[in-house]
C-alpha atoms as one frame of an Amber mdcrd trajectory, in Angstrom:
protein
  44.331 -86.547   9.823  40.725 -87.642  10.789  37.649 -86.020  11.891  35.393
 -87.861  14.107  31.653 -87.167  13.287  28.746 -86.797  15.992  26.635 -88.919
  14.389  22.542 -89.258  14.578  20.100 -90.897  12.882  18.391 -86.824  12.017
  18.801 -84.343  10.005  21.111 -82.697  12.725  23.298 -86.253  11.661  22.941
 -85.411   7.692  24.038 -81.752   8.139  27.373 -82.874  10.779  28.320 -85.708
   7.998  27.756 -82.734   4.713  29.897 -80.562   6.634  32.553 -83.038   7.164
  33.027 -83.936   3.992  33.405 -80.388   2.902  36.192 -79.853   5.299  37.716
 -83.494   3.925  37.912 -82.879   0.641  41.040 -81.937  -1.151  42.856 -82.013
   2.038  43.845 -85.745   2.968  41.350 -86.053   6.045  39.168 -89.375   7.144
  36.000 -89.318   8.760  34.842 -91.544  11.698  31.053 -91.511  12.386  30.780
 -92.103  15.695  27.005 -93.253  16.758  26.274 -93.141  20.654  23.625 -95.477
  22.246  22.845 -95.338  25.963  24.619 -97.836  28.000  23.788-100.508  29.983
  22.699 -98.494  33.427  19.993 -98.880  36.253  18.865 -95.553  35.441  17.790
 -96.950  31.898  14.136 -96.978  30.418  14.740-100.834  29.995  16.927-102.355
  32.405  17.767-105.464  33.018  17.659-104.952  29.158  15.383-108.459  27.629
  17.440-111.251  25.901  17.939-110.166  22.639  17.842-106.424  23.585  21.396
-105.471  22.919  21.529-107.199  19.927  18.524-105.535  18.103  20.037-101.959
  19.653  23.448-102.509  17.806  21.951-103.986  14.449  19.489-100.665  14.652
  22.576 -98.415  15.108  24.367-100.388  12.417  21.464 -99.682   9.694  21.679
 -95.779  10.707  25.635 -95.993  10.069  25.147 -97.301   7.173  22.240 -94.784
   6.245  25.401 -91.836   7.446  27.957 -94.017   5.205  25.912 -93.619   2.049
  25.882 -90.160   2.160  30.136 -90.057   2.206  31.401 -89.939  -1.576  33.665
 -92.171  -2.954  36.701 -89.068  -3.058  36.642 -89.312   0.966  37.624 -92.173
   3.186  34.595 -93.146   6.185  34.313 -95.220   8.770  31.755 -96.158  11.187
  31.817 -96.669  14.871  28.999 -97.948  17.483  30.014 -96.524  21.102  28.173
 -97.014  24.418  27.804 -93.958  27.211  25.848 -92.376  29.303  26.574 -89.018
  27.758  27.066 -88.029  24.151  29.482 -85.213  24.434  31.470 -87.121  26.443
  31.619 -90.258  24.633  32.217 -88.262  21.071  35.108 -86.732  23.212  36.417
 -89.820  24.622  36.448 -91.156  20.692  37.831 -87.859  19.369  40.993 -88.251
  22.186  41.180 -91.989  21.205  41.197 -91.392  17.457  43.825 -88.571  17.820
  41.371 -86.553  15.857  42.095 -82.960  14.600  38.241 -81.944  14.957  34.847
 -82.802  16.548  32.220 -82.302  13.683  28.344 -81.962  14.995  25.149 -80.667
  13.707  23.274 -78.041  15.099  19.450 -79.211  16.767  16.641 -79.408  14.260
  14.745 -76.226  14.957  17.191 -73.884  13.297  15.556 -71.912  10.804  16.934
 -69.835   7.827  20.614 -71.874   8.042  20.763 -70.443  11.634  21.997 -72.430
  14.544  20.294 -73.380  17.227  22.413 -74.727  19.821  20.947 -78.156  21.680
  22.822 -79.531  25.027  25.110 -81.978  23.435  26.754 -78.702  21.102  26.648
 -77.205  24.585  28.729 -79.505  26.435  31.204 -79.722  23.746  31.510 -75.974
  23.253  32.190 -75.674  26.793  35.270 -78.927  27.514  36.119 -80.607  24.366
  39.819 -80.585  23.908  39.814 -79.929  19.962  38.206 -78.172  18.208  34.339
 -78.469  17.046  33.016 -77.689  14.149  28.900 -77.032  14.000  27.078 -77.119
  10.757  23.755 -74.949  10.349  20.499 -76.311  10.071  19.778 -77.937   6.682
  23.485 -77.628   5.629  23.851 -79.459   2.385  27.116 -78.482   0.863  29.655
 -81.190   0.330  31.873 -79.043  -1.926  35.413 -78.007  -0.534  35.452 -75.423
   1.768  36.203 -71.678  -0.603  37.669 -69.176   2.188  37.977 -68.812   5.980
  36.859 -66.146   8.324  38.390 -65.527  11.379  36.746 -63.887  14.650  39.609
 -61.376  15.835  38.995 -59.224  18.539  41.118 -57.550  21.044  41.066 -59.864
  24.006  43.356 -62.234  25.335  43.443 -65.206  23.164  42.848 -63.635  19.948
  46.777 -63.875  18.983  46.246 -67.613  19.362  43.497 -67.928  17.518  44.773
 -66.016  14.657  47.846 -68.458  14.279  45.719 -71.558  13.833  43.984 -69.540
  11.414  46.999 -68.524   9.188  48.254 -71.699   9.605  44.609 -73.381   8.266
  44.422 -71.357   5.535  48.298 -71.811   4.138  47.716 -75.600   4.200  44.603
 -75.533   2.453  45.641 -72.606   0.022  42.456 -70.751   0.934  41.783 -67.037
   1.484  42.113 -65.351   5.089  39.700 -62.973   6.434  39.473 -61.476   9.475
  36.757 -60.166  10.898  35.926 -58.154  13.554  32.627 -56.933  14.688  31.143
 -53.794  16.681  28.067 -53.099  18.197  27.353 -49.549  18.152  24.207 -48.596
  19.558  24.771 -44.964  19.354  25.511 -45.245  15.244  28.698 -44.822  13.727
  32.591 -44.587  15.190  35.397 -44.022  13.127  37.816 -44.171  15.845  36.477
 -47.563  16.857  36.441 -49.055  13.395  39.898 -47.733  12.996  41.134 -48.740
  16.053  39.649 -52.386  15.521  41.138 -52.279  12.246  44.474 -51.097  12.541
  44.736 -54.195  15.795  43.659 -56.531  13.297  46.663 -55.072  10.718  49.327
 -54.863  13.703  48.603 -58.557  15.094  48.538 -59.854  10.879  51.863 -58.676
  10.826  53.017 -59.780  13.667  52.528 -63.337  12.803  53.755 -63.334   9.588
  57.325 -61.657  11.283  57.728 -64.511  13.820  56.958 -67.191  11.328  59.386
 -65.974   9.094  62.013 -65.786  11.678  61.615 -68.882  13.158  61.692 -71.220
   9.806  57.970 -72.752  10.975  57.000 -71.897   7.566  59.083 -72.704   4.398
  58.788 -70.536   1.391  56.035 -72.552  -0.576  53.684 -72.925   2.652  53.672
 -69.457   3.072  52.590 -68.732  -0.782  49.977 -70.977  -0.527  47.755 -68.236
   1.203  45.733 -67.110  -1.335  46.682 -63.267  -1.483  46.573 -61.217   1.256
  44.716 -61.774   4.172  41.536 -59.219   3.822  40.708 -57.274   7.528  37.114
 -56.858   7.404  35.226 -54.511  10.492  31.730 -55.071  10.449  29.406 -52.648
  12.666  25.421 -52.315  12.875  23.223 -51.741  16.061  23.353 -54.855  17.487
  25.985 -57.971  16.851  22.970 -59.681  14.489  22.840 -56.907  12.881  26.831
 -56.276  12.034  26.929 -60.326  10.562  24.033 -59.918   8.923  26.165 -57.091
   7.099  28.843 -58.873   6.183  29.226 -60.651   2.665  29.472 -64.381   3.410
  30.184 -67.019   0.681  28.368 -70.575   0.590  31.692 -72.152   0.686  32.723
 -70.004   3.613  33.401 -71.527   7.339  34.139 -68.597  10.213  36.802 -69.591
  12.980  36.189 -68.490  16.887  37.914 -68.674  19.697  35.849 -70.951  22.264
  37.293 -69.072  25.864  34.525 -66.777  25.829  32.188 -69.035  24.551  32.923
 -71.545  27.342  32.301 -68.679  30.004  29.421 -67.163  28.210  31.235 -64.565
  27.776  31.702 -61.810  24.516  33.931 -63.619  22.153  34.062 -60.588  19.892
  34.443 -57.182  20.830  31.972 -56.293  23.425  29.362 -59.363  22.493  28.266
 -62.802  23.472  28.908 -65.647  20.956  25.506 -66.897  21.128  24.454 -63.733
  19.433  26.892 -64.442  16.846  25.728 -68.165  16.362  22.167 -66.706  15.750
  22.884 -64.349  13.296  25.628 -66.971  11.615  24.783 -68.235   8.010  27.405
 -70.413   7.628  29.112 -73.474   9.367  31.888 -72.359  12.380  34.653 -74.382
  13.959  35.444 -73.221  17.837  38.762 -73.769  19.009  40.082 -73.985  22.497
  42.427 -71.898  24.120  45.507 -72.551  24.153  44.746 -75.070  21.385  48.206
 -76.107  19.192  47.033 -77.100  15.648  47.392 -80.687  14.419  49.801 -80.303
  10.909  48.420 -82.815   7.983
């Protein structure tokens, strides 16, 4: 399996490659750090580019690979690529469908305070038509160690069944815990019929999924013990969406899983929110997957 890597010579570049290498680890993954310098266009700052000009560009971008490389340990397997294009999100998707990648890892833009994201065009663009899945890493994101548990964003709409079977599936292959997570927005205060009815959706569509794997054989006996326990169903409420994550316990080691439909279309992704309130109010790294999305198996 490999995961190509939105490299830049930043801090936005440090966080993407830290964040990789916590997904790598213990789970037979290879990184490509993919560098993107503008290509040879009319609409270029220099153009005709000088004699020489290339040349100098490409040893540059070379030195900042290198500078990514070093910061890859010796457990996880790198390498480095130089690509020319005219746009970055598309070139890091055109690698990421050329590499047969399982994920698109970037960093989130440099103003990001408290491990918060702040979401620059380039995250945009991806969020909105790559083809697998992107992971973003919070500002300053410095953990390398394996990834501890995963959170999943389960609502009610359409496309949350989906979502929840790349989830199970994620966290039986890398023997992690399963949460899901639902949040509510109550600006009125509390609602016991909403929290229950969030909850007991969560419980119905959980079960669901473990039925039709069992009855179709897509999961032998040993895959399906590898889940750490039992998934926990977590329904998070406050005033506003900040407010409900802020609320919920999160672990340094934790990554939370979204759908990206909603996302794409600005749209609530949870129940009765927009995702970029999530993404402000999110401590910890996220992967957004598309609809419809089947999982690569390792």
């Amino acid at each position: 399996m490999r995961y190509v890597v939105g490299y830049t010579a930043n801090a936005r570049g440090h966080d993407a490659v830290h964040l990789a290498v916590a997904l790598a680890r213990n789970h037979d993954v290879s990184l490509d750090l993919v560098l993107v310098i503008p290509e040879d266009s009319p609409f270029n700052a220099v153009y005709p580019p000088e004699a020489g000009y290339n040349d100098i560009l490409n040893e540059q971008a070379q030195r900042w690979l290198d500078e990514g490389l070093a910061l890859v340990p010796a457990d996880v397997t790198a390498r480095a690529h130089i690509r020319r294009g005219d746009s970055e999100a598309r070139t890091l998707i055109d690698a990421a469908v050329e590499m047969d990648a399982a994920a698109l890892v970037i960093g989130a833009t440099n103003d990001g305070l408290f491990k918060r994201f702040t979401i620059g065009s380039v995250a945009s663009s991806l969020l909105h038509s790559s083809p697998v899945p992107v992971a973003l890493a919070p500002h300053g994101y410095r953990r390398t160690e394996p990834i501890t548990r995963l959170s999943c964003g389960f609502g009610m709409r359409p496309g949350a069944d989906e979502l929840l079977d790349v989830a199970v599936e994620s966290a039986r292959d890398r023997g992690l815990p399963l949460r899901l997570v639902s949040l509510l927005a109550l600006d009125g205060g509390n609602s016991p019929q909403l929290l229950d009815a969030a909850w007991m959706h969560a419980a119905d569509r959980l079960a669901a999924v473990g039925s039709s794997v069992d009855a179709d054989g897509s999961a032998d006996a040993t895959a399906a013990g590898s889940l750490q326990g039992e998934p926990e169903i977590v329904v998070a409420q406050g005033r506003t969406i900040e407010e409900a994550v802020d609320r919920l316990d999160w672990e340094d080691g934790e990554i939370l899983l979204i759908g990206s439909s909603r996302l794409a279309q600005q749209r609530a992704t949870f129940l009765g929110t927009t995702a970029n309130r999530i993404l402000r109010a999110l401590p910890v790294p996220m992967i957004v997957v598309p609809r419809d999305y089947t999982r690569q198996s390792s």
